[in-house]
Short mmCIF file of C-alpha atoms in Angstrom, two decimals:
data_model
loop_
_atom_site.label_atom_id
_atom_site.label_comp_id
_atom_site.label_asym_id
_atom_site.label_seq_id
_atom_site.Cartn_x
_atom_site.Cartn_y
_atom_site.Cartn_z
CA UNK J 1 9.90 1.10 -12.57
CA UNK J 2 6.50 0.92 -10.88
CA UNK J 3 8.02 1.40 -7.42
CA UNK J 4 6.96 -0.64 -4.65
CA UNK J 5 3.42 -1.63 -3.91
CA UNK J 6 1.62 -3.68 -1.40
CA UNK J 7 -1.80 -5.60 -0.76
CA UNK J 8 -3.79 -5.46 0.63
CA UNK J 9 -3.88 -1.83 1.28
CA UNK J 10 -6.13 -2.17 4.02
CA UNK J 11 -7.53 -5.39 6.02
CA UNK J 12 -10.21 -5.32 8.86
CA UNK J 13 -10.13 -8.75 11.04
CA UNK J 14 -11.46 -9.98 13.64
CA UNK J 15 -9.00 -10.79 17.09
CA UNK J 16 -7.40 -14.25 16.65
CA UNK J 17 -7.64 -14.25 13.25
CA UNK J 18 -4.47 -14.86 10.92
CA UNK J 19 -4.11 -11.81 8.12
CA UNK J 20 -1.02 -12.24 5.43
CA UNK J 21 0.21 -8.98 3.90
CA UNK J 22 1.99 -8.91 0.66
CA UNK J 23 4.81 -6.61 -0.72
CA UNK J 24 6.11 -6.19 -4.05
CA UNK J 25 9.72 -4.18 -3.96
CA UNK J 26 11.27 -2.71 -6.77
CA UNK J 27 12.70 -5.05 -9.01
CA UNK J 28 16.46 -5.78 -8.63
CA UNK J 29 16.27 -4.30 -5.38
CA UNK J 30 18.28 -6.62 -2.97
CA UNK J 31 17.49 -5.08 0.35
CA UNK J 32 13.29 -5.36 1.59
CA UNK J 33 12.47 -3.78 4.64
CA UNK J 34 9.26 -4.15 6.83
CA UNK J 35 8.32 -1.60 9.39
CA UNK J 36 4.97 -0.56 11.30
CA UNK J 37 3.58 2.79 12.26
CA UNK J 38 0.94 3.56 14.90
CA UNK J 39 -0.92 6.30 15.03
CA UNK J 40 0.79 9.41 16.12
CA UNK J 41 4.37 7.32 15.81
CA UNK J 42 7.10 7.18 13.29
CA UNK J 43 7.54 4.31 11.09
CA UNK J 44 9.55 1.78 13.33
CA UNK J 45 11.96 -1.52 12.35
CA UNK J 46 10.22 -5.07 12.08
CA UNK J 47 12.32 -6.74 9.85
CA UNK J 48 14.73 -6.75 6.82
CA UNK J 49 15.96 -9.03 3.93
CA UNK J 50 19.09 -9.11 1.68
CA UNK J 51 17.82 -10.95 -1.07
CA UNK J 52 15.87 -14.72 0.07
CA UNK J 53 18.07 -14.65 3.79
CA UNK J 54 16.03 -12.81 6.69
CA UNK J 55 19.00 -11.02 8.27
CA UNK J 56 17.82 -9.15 11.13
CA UNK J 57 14.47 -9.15 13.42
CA UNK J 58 13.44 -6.40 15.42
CA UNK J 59 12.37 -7.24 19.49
CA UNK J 60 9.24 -5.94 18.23
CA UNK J 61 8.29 -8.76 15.94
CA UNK J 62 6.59 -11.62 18.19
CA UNK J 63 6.37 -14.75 17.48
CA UNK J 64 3.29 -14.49 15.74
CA UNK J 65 5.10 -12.71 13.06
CA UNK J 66 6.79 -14.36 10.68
CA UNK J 67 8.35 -12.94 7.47
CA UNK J 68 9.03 -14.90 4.29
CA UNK J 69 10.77 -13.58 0.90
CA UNK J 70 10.92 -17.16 -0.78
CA UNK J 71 12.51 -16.15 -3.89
CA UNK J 72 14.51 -12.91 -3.16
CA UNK J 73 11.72 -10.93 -4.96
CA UNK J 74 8.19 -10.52 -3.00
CA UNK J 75 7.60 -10.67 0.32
CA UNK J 76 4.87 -12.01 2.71
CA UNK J 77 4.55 -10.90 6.58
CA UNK J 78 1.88 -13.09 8.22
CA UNK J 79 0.67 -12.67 12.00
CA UNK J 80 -1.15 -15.27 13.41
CA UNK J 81 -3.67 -14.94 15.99
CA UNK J 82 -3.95 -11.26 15.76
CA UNK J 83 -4.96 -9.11 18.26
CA UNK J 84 -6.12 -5.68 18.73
CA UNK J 85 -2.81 -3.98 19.76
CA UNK J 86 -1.64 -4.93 15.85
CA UNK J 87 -3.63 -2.48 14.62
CA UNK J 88 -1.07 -0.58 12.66
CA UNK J 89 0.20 0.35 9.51
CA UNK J 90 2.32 -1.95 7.99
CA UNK J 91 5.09 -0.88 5.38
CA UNK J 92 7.32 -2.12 3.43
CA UNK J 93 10.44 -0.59 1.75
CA UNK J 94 13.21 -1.75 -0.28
CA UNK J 95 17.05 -0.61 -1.65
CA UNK J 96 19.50 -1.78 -4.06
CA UNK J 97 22.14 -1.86 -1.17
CA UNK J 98 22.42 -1.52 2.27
CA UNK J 99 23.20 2.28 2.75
CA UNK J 100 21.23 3.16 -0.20
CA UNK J 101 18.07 4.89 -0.22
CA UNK J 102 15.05 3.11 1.03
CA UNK J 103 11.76 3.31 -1.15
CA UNK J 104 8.33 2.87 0.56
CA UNK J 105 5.61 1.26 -0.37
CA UNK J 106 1.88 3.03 0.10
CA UNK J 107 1.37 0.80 2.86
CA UNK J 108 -1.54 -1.88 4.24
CA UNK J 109 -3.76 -0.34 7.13
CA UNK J 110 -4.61 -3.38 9.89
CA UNK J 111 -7.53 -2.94 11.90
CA UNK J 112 -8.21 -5.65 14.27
CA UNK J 113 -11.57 -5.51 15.72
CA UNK A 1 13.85 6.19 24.70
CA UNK A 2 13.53 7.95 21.61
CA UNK A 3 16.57 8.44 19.62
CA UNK A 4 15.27 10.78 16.96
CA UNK A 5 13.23 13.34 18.47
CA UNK A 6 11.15 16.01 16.53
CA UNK A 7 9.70 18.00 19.32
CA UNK A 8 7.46 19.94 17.11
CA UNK A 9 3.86 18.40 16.45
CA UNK A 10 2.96 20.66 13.78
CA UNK A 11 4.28 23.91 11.81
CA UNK A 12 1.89 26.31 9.85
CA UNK A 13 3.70 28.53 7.37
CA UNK A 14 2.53 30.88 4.86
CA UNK A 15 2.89 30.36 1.19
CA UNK A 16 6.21 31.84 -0.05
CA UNK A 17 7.39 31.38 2.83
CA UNK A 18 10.70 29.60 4.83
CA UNK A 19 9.91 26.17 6.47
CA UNK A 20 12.03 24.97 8.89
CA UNK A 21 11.99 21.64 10.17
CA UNK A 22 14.29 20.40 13.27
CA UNK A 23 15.29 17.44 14.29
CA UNK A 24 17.38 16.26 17.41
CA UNK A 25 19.14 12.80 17.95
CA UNK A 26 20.73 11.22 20.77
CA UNK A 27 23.35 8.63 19.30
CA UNK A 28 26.32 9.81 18.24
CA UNK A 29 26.79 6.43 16.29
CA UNK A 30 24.56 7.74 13.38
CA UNK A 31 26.40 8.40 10.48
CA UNK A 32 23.82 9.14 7.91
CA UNK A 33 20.11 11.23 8.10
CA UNK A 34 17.48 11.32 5.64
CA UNK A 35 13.92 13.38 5.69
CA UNK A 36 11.23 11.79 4.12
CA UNK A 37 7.45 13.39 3.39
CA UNK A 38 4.63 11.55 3.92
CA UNK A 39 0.92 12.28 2.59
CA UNK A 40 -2.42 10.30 4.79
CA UNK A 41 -2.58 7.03 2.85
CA UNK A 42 0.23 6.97 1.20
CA UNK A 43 3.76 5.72 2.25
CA UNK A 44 6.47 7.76 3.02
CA UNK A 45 8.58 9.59 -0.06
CA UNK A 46 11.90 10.13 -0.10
CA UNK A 47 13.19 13.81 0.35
CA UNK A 48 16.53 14.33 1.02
CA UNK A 49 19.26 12.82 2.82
CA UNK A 50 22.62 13.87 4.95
CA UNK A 51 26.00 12.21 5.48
CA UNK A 52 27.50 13.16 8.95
CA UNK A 53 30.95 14.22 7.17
CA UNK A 54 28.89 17.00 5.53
CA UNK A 55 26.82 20.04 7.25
CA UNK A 56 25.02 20.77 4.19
CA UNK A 57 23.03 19.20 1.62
CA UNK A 58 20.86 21.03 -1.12
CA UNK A 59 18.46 20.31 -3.54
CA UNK A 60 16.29 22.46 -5.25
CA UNK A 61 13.76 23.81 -2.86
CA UNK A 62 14.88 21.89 0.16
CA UNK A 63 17.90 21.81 1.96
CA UNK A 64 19.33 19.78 5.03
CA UNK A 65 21.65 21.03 7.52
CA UNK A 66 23.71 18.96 9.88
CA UNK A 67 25.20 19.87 12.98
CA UNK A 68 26.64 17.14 14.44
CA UNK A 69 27.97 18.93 17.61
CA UNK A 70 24.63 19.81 18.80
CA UNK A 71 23.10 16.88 17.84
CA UNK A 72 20.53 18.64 15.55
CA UNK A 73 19.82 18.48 11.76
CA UNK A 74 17.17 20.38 10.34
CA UNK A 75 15.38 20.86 6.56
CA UNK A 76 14.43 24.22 5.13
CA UNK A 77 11.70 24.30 2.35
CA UNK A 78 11.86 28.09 0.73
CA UNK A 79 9.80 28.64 -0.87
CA UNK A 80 7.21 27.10 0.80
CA UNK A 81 4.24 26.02 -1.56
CA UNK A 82 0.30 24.13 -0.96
CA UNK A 83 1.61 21.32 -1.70
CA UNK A 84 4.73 20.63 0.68
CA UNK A 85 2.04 20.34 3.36
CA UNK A 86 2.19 16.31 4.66
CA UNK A 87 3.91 15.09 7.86
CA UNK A 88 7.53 15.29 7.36
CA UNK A 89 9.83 12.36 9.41
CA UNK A 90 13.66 12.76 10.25
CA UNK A 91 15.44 9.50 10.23
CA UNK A 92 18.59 8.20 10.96
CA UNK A 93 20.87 5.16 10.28
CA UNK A 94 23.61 3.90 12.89
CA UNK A 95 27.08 3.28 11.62
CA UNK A 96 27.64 -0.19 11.20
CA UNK A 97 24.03 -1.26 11.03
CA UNK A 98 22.31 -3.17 8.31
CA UNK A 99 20.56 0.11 6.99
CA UNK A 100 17.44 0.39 9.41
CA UNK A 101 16.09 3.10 9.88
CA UNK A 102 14.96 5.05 13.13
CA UNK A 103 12.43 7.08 12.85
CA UNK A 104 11.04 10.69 14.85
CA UNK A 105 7.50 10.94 15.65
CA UNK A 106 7.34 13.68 12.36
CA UNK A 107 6.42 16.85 12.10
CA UNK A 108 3.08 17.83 10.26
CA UNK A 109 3.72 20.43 8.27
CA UNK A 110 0.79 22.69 6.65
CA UNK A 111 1.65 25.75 4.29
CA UNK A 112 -1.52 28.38 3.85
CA UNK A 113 -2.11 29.95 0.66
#
C-alpha cells in the first residue's frame, strides 16, 4: 500500500491557462474525494466519487472545474481558464466506504500568476 | 458560516507536556469527528476519530473527547513530544451525508524542547 499520491505536486500558470491535476487513491478504495485549501483555511469539499459515478459537487466547484475518474481508479480535476483566485492547494483523499476513514494525498500547490 | 470552529490560531507547549486541542461545532446533525495532523507540504494524516454515541476515544498518546451537549470535542496529546508540532484540523461528518468532510481553520500546534 503506497497510499495516495498526486501530480503534479506543484504547478505555476499563467491566468487563463488550463492546468490538469492528477490523483492516484489507494487501490481498492471505492470512495475519491477532492478538496482545496487556501492559505490560512481548512481543507474544504470540491467533489467526491464512488467508484467511476461523480456523486456529489460542491457550490464551490465552477464550471471551469470538471472532475473525471474514467475507470473507478485515478482521477483527473482540470480547470480551465484559470485565474488567480485558484491559487490553492488541491487535495485529494480516498476510503474504502463512505463513513470510513479518509486518506490524503500530499497534495498539488496551484499558483496562478 | 463556519460550522467547525477552532478558535485557537496556535498553541505552544512544552515537551512532556499536556496538549489540548478544542474544537467547537454548530450542527447538531454531525454524527461522527475526526482530528487529523498536518505537516507544511504534506497532506493531512489521519489521527484519531470520534463517534457522537461515545464521549471518549483513546489511543496511545492521543485521546478525543466528545461532548455533544456543549457542542465541543477536544484532543489531548500527553505527553507532548518535538515532533507532534504541525497544524492540527478538527473535522466533522453530517449524518446522512455522503462522507464529506467539514473542516476548522486548524490549530498550529508547536511543542518546545
Amino acid at each position: 500500500d503506497t497510499g495516495v499520491s498526486q501530480d503534479p505536486r506543484h504547478k505555476i500558470t499563467k491566468r487563463g491557462q488550463n492546468v490538469t491535476f492528477r490523483c492516484d487513491p489507494i487501490s481498492e478504495h471505492n470512495r475519491l474525494y477532492w478538496y482545496r485549501q487556501t492559505l490560512g483555511q481548512g481543507p474544504e469539499f470540491l467533489t467526491y466519487f464512488q467508484n467511476e459515478a461523480q456523486l456529489e459537487k460542491s457550490r464551490l466547484l465552477s464550471d471551469r472545474f470538471s472532475a473525471e475518474r474514467p475507470k473507478g481508479s485515478f482521477s483527473t480535476l482540470e480547470i480551465q481558464r484559470t485565474e488567480q483566485g485558484d491559487s490553492a492547494m488541491y487535495l485529494c483523499a480516498s476510503s474504502l466506504e463512505v463513513g470510513e476513514t479518509q486518506y490524503f494525498g500530499p497534495g498539488t500547490r496551484l499558483l496562478v500568476l | 458560516d463556519q460550522q467547525v470552529k477552532q478558535n485557537s490560531p496556535s498553541l505552544s507547549v512544552q515537551e512532556g507536556r499536556i496538549s489540548i486541542l478544542n474544537c467547537d461545532y454548530t450542527n447538531s446533525m454531525f454524527d461522527y469527528f475526526l482530528w487529523y495532523k498536518k505537516y507544511p507540504a504534506e497532506g493531512p494524516t489521519f489521527l484519531i476519530s470520534i463517534s457522537s454515541i461515545k464521549d471518549k476515544n483513546e489511543d496511545g498518546r492521543f485521546t478525543v473527547f466528545l461532548n455533544k451537549s456543549a457542542k465541543h470535542l477536544s484532543l489531548h496529546i500527553v505527553p507532548s513530544q518535538p515532533g507532534d508540532s504541525a497544524v492540527y484540523f478538527c473535522a466533522a461528518i453530517p449524518g446522512g451525508s455522503q462522507g464529506n468532510l467539514i473542516f476548522g481553520k486548524g490549530t498550529k500546534l508547536s511543542v518546545k524542547p
